[in-house]
Amino acid sequence: MATLVKTHTPPPQSEYDNLLIWVFVALLSIGLVMVYSASIATAEGSKFTGHQPTYYLMRHAMFIIVGLVAGVLVFQVPVQLWQTYAPVLFLAGAALLVLVLIPHVGREVNGSRRWLSLVVINLQPSELMKLFAVMYAADYTVRKGSVKHMFSKAFLPMFAVMVVIGGLLLNEPDMGAFVVILSIAFCTLWLGGFNVKVFGALTVALPLAFAALILSSPYRMQRVIGFMDPWADPYGKGYQLSHALIAFGRGEWLGVGLGASVEKLFYLPEAHTDFLMAVIAEELGLAGVACVIVLFALVVIRAFQIGRHAAFLERNFSALVAQGIAVWIGVQATINIGVNMGVLPTKGLTLPFLSFGGSGVVVNCIAAAVLLRVDYENRRIERGMPI
């Protein structure tokens, strides 16, 4: 009589990174709830919104839907196609940065000219430029791989491009976007194996350059002075930061409760955009802040792991794109949280995936889709399947 032997069949592996998908869903969901909580008083008291308390909630929900639809469409695009058109996209982004500086074309808000009016929404070219910078830097690093140890042929062209883009961004002015794009570019070169001596020189040159930028502009100098001691002028230069710190102090361990923030009641400016983390800290306390930080840490860690997997499969462009997205999200989130906590001077950067803002949310969703596409292709290639 034959003996039946039971064999264990391992479950089929998913073609998608389910953990990363749920992290993105969690960030967008937290952002939707907190944007509503932080903006309800502002919306209700403003003539611009028609005194509708749900004005920012509905617009933010619309941006998330547009971002998700765009993300689904972008996910269908092979990574190789992004590499082919990376230089063209980068030039298009630079053209938009020029366009936004033209009088009567670019829209000016609070002294900054950063938006292009598209009737229904305002497009912020610097947000698109962050994504295009990831693509361009990855493509540039791959193309220059054979001369990556030559300063003149590998580093100087990228440096010249960054000077041009930096000049355009600083004329808006948008120092925060410039810092993020610069971080993306040079971190990508570093991850691509460019000459270590070059980056040694950068550690000296960049701080000197930033010091010169700060000293040459009274506007930036005031921000640094206000950041160093916000209580010296709590009703002037230090107003935003002092109220952000009050919000953090009131939140303590578990917060005052969802919707119970006092600082969002016309005390803390930009509560639903740049200073959303301060409202999270006040309403959800250290627990809420830690939760958001852990979610961002998961995105950055998984993005670097996806990049390492792509590099193992000799997909160098895909690897650098994934790691560039990790640098982008990590640096921008760190700067925003640092500003809210008084660790860094005010930069005008939103919190990725969470803060109110059409261009930012949509581009963040597209970046998430690109990252998931890199992982999807990694998994299919590893199993010998077509992509």
mmCIF file with all atom_site columns, C-alpha atoms in Angstrom, residues 136-142 144 148 154-159 162 182-196 198-199 202 320:
data_model
loop_
_atom_site.group_PDB
_atom_site.id
_atom_site.type_symbol
_atom_site.label_atom_id
_atom_site.label_alt_id
_atom_site.label_comp_id
_atom_site.label_asym_id
_atom_site.label_entity_id
_atom_site.label_seq_id
_atom_site.pdbx_PDB_ins_code
_atom_site.Cartn_x
_atom_site.Cartn_y
_atom_site.Cartn_z
_atom_site.occupancy
_atom_site.B_iso_or_equiv
_atom_site.pdbx_formal_charge
_atom_site.auth_seq_id
_atom_site.auth_comp_id
_atom_site.auth_asym_id
_atom_site.auth_atom_id
_atom_site.pdbx_PDB_model_num
ATOM 1  C CA . TYR A 1 136 ? 17.788 63.300 -13.929 1.00 0.00 ? 136 TYR A CA 1
ATOM 2  C CA . ALA A 1 137 ? 20.358 62.694 -11.187 1.00 0.00 ? 137 ALA A CA 1
ATOM 3  C CA . ALA A 1 138 ? 19.890 58.914 -11.494 1.00 0.00 ? 138 ALA A CA 1
ATOM 4  C CA . ASP A 1 139 ? 20.209 59.021 -15.295 1.00 0.00 ? 139 ASP A CA 1
ATOM 5  C CA . TYR A 1 140 ? 23.231 61.378 -15.106 1.00 0.00 ? 140 TYR A CA 1
ATOM 6  C CA . THR A 1 141 ? 25.006 59.123 -12.607 1.00 0.00 ? 141 THR A CA 1
ATOM 7  C CA . VAL A 1 142 ? 24.468 56.043 -14.780 1.00 0.00 ? 142 VAL A CA 1
ATOM 8  C CA . LYS A 1 144 ? 28.757 59.210 -16.244 1.00 0.00 ? 144 LYS A CA 1
ATOM 9  C CA . LYS A 1 148 ? 32.869 59.066 -12.279 1.00 0.00 ? 148 LYS A CA 1
ATOM 10 C CA . ALA A 1 154 ? 31.614 63.935 -13.736 1.00 0.00 ? 154 ALA A CA 1
ATOM 11 C CA . PHE A 1 155 ? 31.063 66.550 -11.063 1.00 0.00 ? 155 PHE A CA 1
ATOM 12 C CA . LEU A 1 156 ? 31.359 69.979 -12.704 1.00 0.00 ? 156 LEU A CA 1
ATOM 13 C CA . PRO A 1 157 ? 28.462 69.540 -15.217 1.00 0.00 ? 157 PRO A CA 1
ATOM 14 C CA . MET A 1 158 ? 26.063 68.552 -12.416 1.00 0.00 ? 158 MET A CA 1
ATOM 15 C CA . PHE A 1 159 ? 27.368 71.382 -10.248 1.00 0.00 ? 159 PHE A CA 1
ATOM 16 C CA . MET A 1 162 ? 22.490 72.861 -9.786  1.00 0.00 ? 162 MET A CA 1
ATOM 17 C CA . LEU A 1 182 ? 20.573 69.783 -3.891  1.00 0.00 ? 182 LEU A CA 1
ATOM 18 C CA . SER A 1 183 ? 20.424 66.895 -1.398  1.00 0.00 ? 183 SER A CA 1
ATOM 19 C CA . ILE A 1 184 ? 18.851 64.626 -4.021  1.00 0.00 ? 184 ILE A CA 1
ATOM 20 C CA . ALA A 1 185 ? 21.494 65.460 -6.629  1.00 0.00 ? 185 ALA A CA 1
ATOM 21 C CA . PHE A 1 186 ? 24.590 65.093 -4.505  1.00 0.00 ? 186 PHE A CA 1
ATOM 22 C CA . CYS A 1 187 ? 23.374 62.090 -2.523  1.00 0.00 ? 187 CYS A CA 1
ATOM 23 C CA . THR A 1 188 ? 22.623 60.338 -5.820  1.00 0.00 ? 188 THR A CA 1
ATOM 24 C CA . LEU A 1 189 ? 26.165 61.054 -7.030  1.00 0.00 ? 189 LEU A CA 1
ATOM 25 C CA . TRP A 1 190 ? 27.500 59.717 -3.737  1.00 0.00 ? 190 TRP A CA 1
ATOM 26 C CA . LEU A 1 191 ? 25.388 56.557 -3.935  1.00 0.00 ? 191 LEU A CA 1
ATOM 27 C CA . GLY A 1 192 ? 26.511 56.123 -7.549  1.00 0.00 ? 192 GLY A CA 1
ATOM 28 C CA . GLY A 1 193 ? 30.130 55.811 -6.413  1.00 0.00 ? 193 GLY A CA 1
ATOM 29 C CA . PHE A 1 194 ? 31.512 59.200 -7.465  1.00 0.00 ? 194 PHE A CA 1
ATOM 30 C CA . ASN A 1 195 ? 34.918 60.395 -6.227  1.00 0.00 ? 195 ASN A CA 1
ATOM 31 C CA . VAL A 1 196 ? 35.085 60.576 -2.426  1.00 0.00 ? 196 VAL A CA 1
ATOM 32 C CA . VAL A 1 198 ? 34.838 65.604 -4.297  1.00 0.00 ? 198 VAL A CA 1
ATOM 33 C CA . PHE A 1 199 ? 32.421 65.113 -1.437  1.00 0.00 ? 199 PHE A CA 1
ATOM 34 C CA . LEU A 1 202 ? 31.741 69.697 -0.598  1.00 0.00 ? 202 LEU A CA 1
ATOM 35 C CA . LEU A 1 320 ? 19.284 55.245 -7.828  1.00 0.00 ? 320 LEU A CA 1
#
